[in-house]
Amino acid sequence: MAKLPDFEGLAIFAKVVELRSFAAAATELALSKATVSKAVTRLEGRLGARLFNRTSRRLALTDAGQKLAERAARLLADGEAAENEALAQSATPRGLVRLAVPMTFGVRNVAPLLPDFLEQYPEVSIDLHLSDATVDLIGEGFDAGLRIARLPDSSLIARRLCAMPRYTVATPAYLARHGRPTHPMHLAEHKCFGYAYLSTPGIWHYTNASGEQASVRPAGQLRVNNGEAVMPALLAGLGIADLPDFIVGDAIASGKVEVILKDWKQPEGAVHLVTPPGGPRPARVEVLAEFLAKRLAEGKKRKSS
C-alpha cells in the first residue's frame, strides 16, 4: 500500500518558504523551531533532495526546493481553505478575524463595541488594523474590512451596515468674514480643506433637487489623509471642510460649525462591510458582521432621536 504524502512536512516547508525563516514559521505555526526543522529534514529525507541551503544569516531554496515550493504553497492554501469552510459550519465561532477599518471611525465607533463582542464570543480574536488608506484585503490577508463611501465595482462581497452622510461645513466666524456659498461652484472662491482618500481625490460632487449636478475642485492651505486632522483648522475658522457625520456631527449639533449648501446633496455614503469573494464566510466573520450591523444601526438611531 502506497504511503500518504507528508502533508504536514509540505505545509511546514511552505510556511518556511513564505516567511523565509525557520524561526518565524515556528512562531506563526505555534511550534518549536526544532519541530519545524525536523519536519523539513524529514521531507528532505523522503524526497532524497536538499530543499534549502542554510547559513547562519541566509536561507535560500535549492533547485529542488524551488520546484516544490509552488505546489507546497497551493497545498497549504487548500488545506487552510478546507479548514475555514469546516469552521464556517461550526456552531461555535472561533479563530482570528483580521479586520481593516478607517482610522477615526475605528477608534470612535468600532473599538468601543469590541469589548461586548469579545465577551459574547470568547473563542474569537480580533486583529484590528486602523488606516484610512484602502487596504488590499486579499493581498494583505484580511478577513474583512469596513469601507465608508460609495463602493466601486469590485469582486469583494459587500454588506451595507448603516448610512453615513457627509456635510459641507464652516464655522459661523468664517462665514461672517468670507460669505456663505449658495452654489457648489462658489467653493472655488473659498479656502477648502482637502482629503487624500476620497473616491475622486480633490473633487467634491453635488446634486440638487432638480437633478442639476456640479463638481468642484476646491483648493486651500491644508490637505490630510485622516479626516479628524481637519477639525482644528476648521474650528479655527480657516476654511470649509467636507466631512462625514461621524467626524463632524457633534460639532454641527453644538453649533460650532454650520452646514452650508443645504439645497445640494452629495452622493449617498454608507458604512459597508466587505469580505473577499469565494465560499461561505467563516462563522467568526459572520457573527462579527451581524454584531456590527446591529450595534452601528442602534448607534445611528440613538443619535437621531
XYZ file of C-alpha atoms in Angstrom:
305
model
C 0.000 0.000 0.000
C 1.415 3.404 -1.029
C 2.219 5.801 1.770
C 0.331 9.055 2.030
C 2.277 12.215 1.164
C 3.888 14.007 4.090
C 1.217 16.724 4.174
C 2.466 18.175 7.453
C 6.036 18.372 6.201
C 4.919 20.004 2.957
C 2.776 22.560 4.810
C 5.592 23.433 7.218
C 8.020 23.708 4.293
C 5.597 26.085 2.526
C 5.372 28.280 5.629
C 9.170 28.441 5.945
C 9.390 29.461 2.279
C 6.680 32.109 2.748
C 8.376 33.674 5.784
C 11.978 32.925 4.728
C 12.737 31.846 8.264
C 12.513 28.652 10.325
C 12.056 30.705 13.499
C 9.277 32.875 12.041
C 7.484 29.812 10.696
C 7.723 28.154 14.107
C 6.233 31.241 15.771
C 3.332 31.540 13.315
C 2.548 27.831 13.482
C 2.904 27.727 17.296
C 5.556 25.012 17.002
C 9.081 24.768 18.331
C 11.891 25.636 15.955
C 13.178 22.096 16.410
C 9.844 20.637 15.260
C 9.893 22.802 12.141
C 13.491 21.867 11.383
C 12.781 18.142 11.869
C 9.745 18.313 9.575
C 11.806 19.850 6.767
C 14.641 17.374 7.347
C 12.119 14.517 7.264
C 10.727 15.827 3.986
C 14.215 16.140 2.513
C 14.976 12.556 3.519
C 11.750 11.318 1.986
C 12.413 13.165 -1.286
C 16.133 12.438 -1.335
C 16.993 16.057 -2.052
C 18.097 19.108 -0.091
C 15.442 21.849 -0.146
C 17.362 24.717 1.438
C 20.908 25.957 1.502
C 21.292 27.274 5.038
C 23.897 29.528 6.630
C 23.803 31.416 9.923
C 22.469 34.510 8.114
C 20.809 33.318 4.930
C 18.196 30.822 3.835
C 17.963 30.052 0.117
C 15.972 27.486 -1.844
C 17.827 24.879 -3.844
C 16.654 23.972 -7.349
C 14.649 21.106 -5.867
C 13.195 23.442 -3.251
C 12.137 25.992 -5.864
C 10.340 23.337 -7.891
C 8.485 22.102 -4.817
C 7.682 25.496 -3.274
C 4.745 26.479 -5.505
C 2.971 23.132 -5.159
C 3.543 23.133 -1.396
C 2.122 26.653 -1.129
C -1.016 25.570 -3.010
C -1.341 22.569 -0.725
C -1.116 24.795 2.356
C -3.645 27.262 0.931
C -6.066 24.450 0.028
C -5.729 22.987 3.498
C -6.400 26.326 5.162
C -9.406 26.898 2.883
C -10.785 23.460 3.729
C -10.462 24.139 7.449
C -12.048 27.577 7.078
C -15.046 26.102 5.273
C -15.408 23.496 8.001
C -15.155 26.162 10.687
C -17.796 28.194 8.850
C -20.238 25.408 9.592
C -19.217 25.178 13.234
C -21.856 26.025 15.808
C -19.231 27.842 17.890
C -17.414 30.687 16.098
C -13.717 30.581 16.834
C -10.433 31.841 15.482
C -8.843 35.123 14.437
C -10.584 37.853 12.417
C -8.235 40.340 10.741
C -10.343 43.483 10.326
C -9.303 46.654 8.451
C -11.147 49.840 9.470
C -10.695 53.562 8.709
C -8.691 55.227 11.479
C -11.100 57.674 13.148
C -14.208 55.572 12.601
C -12.373 52.599 14.081
C -11.260 54.486 17.187
C -14.600 56.222 17.785
C -17.210 53.767 16.569
C -15.734 50.271 16.339
C -13.220 49.920 19.174
C -15.807 50.853 21.873
C -18.017 47.969 20.655
C -15.333 45.299 20.736
C -15.374 44.547 24.491
C -19.031 43.429 24.223
C -18.262 41.362 21.126
C -15.253 39.651 22.705
C -17.283 38.878 25.805
C -20.080 37.333 23.717
C -17.632 35.300 21.598
C -14.731 34.311 23.859
C -13.228 31.983 21.233
C -12.940 34.732 18.609
C -9.959 37.109 18.483
C -9.766 40.415 16.616
C -6.706 41.863 14.877
C -7.872 45.454 14.263
C -5.932 47.336 11.588
C -6.599 51.105 11.519
C -5.812 53.067 8.364
C -7.651 55.493 6.103
C -5.889 54.045 3.057
C -7.852 51.485 1.043
C -6.423 48.148 2.127
C -5.971 45.259 -0.302
C -7.962 42.691 1.683
C -6.914 39.720 -0.401
C -3.293 40.707 -0.944
C -2.736 41.602 2.723
C -4.617 38.659 4.188
C -7.578 40.423 5.828
C -10.830 38.588 6.580
C -12.965 41.720 6.361
C -12.877 45.486 6.168
C -15.147 48.478 6.657
C -15.450 50.966 3.804
C -17.200 54.328 4.203
C -18.089 55.514 0.720
C -19.887 54.578 -2.435
C -18.269 51.299 -3.327
C -16.621 50.941 -6.727
C -17.272 47.785 -8.723
C -15.060 45.012 -7.413
C -15.020 41.306 -6.696
C -15.401 41.926 -2.947
C -18.597 40.846 -1.209
C -20.240 43.897 0.414
C -22.895 44.310 3.076
C -24.353 47.728 3.895
C -24.326 48.319 7.652
C -25.655 51.866 8.050
C -25.935 55.220 6.294
C -23.120 57.740 6.662
C -23.955 61.205 5.259
C -21.333 63.832 4.500
C -21.685 67.558 5.176
C -20.012 70.648 3.797
C -19.378 72.859 6.824
C -17.715 76.027 8.097
C -17.690 77.997 11.332
C -20.051 80.957 11.768
C -16.976 83.177 12.066
C -15.586 82.053 8.715
C -18.948 82.570 7.007
C -19.288 86.030 8.545
C -15.869 87.039 7.183
C -15.967 85.392 3.771
C -19.642 84.938 2.913
C -21.833 81.875 2.593
C -21.584 79.832 -0.639
C -25.000 79.106 -2.165
C -23.797 77.058 -5.143
C -21.042 74.409 -5.190
C -19.114 76.379 -7.812
C -18.771 79.206 -5.267
C -16.415 76.927 -3.311
C -13.702 77.741 -5.836
C -13.641 81.245 -4.305
C -13.064 79.897 -0.776
C -10.344 78.177 1.208
C -11.231 74.483 1.494
C -9.522 71.578 3.179
C -8.570 68.521 1.118
C -8.734 64.821 1.967
C -6.421 62.340 0.274
C -8.632 59.255 0.202
C -11.839 60.402 -1.472
C -13.031 58.084 -4.244
C -12.319 61.022 -6.599
C -9.457 62.791 -4.782
C -9.731 66.547 -4.737
C -13.186 66.706 -6.331
C -16.448 67.337 -4.449
C -19.661 66.240 -6.182
C -23.163 67.642 -5.609
C -26.708 67.244 -6.956
C -29.759 69.441 -6.219
C -33.457 68.579 -6.133
C -33.927 69.403 -9.818
C -31.208 66.988 -10.817
C -28.550 69.593 -11.601
C -25.071 68.243 -10.947
C -21.950 70.154 -10.004
C -18.385 69.032 -9.406
C -15.772 71.361 -7.995
C -12.071 71.020 -7.245
C -11.633 73.321 -4.227
C -8.243 74.499 -3.029
C -6.813 75.549 0.309
C -3.853 75.500 2.642
C -4.352 72.062 4.197
C -4.671 68.527 2.824
C -4.776 65.487 5.108
C -5.008 61.703 4.949
C -7.190 61.499 8.070
C -10.449 63.419 8.292
C -10.195 64.183 12.007
C -6.959 66.089 11.376
C -9.039 68.774 9.626
C -11.023 69.661 12.749
C -8.558 72.054 14.477
C -8.186 74.191 11.346
C -11.913 74.004 10.657
C -12.838 75.090 14.192
C -10.256 77.882 13.990
C -12.313 79.329 11.131
C -9.624 78.900 8.486
C -11.738 77.292 5.792
C -14.509 74.982 4.604
C -14.474 71.219 5.055
C -16.373 68.274 3.597
C -16.617 65.607 6.299
C -18.659 62.527 7.264
C -21.151 62.631 10.117
C -19.035 60.533 12.490
C -16.326 63.218 12.466
C -18.288 66.461 12.280
C -21.728 65.506 13.626
C -21.065 66.660 17.202
C -19.675 69.996 16.045
C -22.811 70.550 13.940
C -25.090 69.659 16.866
C -23.248 72.049 19.197
C -23.325 74.925 16.694
C -19.545 75.135 16.401
C -19.920 74.663 12.649
C -22.815 75.161 10.238
C -23.897 73.043 7.299
C -23.787 75.024 4.057
C -25.161 74.206 0.595
C -28.230 72.635 2.195
C -30.069 72.596 -1.139
C -27.368 70.358 -2.562
C -26.777 66.725 -1.704
C -23.611 64.714 -2.040
C -23.549 61.094 -3.247
C -25.086 58.945 -0.535
C -22.442 57.351 1.627
C -22.723 54.315 3.847
C -20.654 52.013 6.007
C -20.105 48.685 4.250
C -18.520 45.504 5.499
C -16.536 43.934 2.674
C -15.060 40.447 2.548
C -13.041 38.521 -0.041
C -15.054 36.510 -2.593
C -15.404 32.761 -2.730
C -17.081 30.250 -0.447
C -19.095 30.823 2.717
C -17.848 33.374 5.215
C -16.304 31.723 8.288
C -18.602 31.753 11.303
C -16.231 34.099 13.149
C -16.586 36.684 10.364
C -20.344 36.179 10.034
C -21.031 36.814 13.725
C -18.841 39.919 13.670
C -20.769 41.230 10.647
C -24.099 40.647 12.396
C -22.851 42.270 15.593
C -21.530 45.389 13.846
C -24.656 45.740 11.704
C -26.886 45.681 14.779
C -24.792 47.889 17.032
C -23.940 50.531 14.409
C -27.594 50.790 13.387
C -28.580 51.175 17.038
C -25.987 53.920 17.440
C -27.384 55.832 14.461
C -30.932 55.575 15.866
C -29.867 56.868 19.273
C -28.064 59.811 17.712
C -31.015 60.795 15.543
C -33.601 60.521 18.353
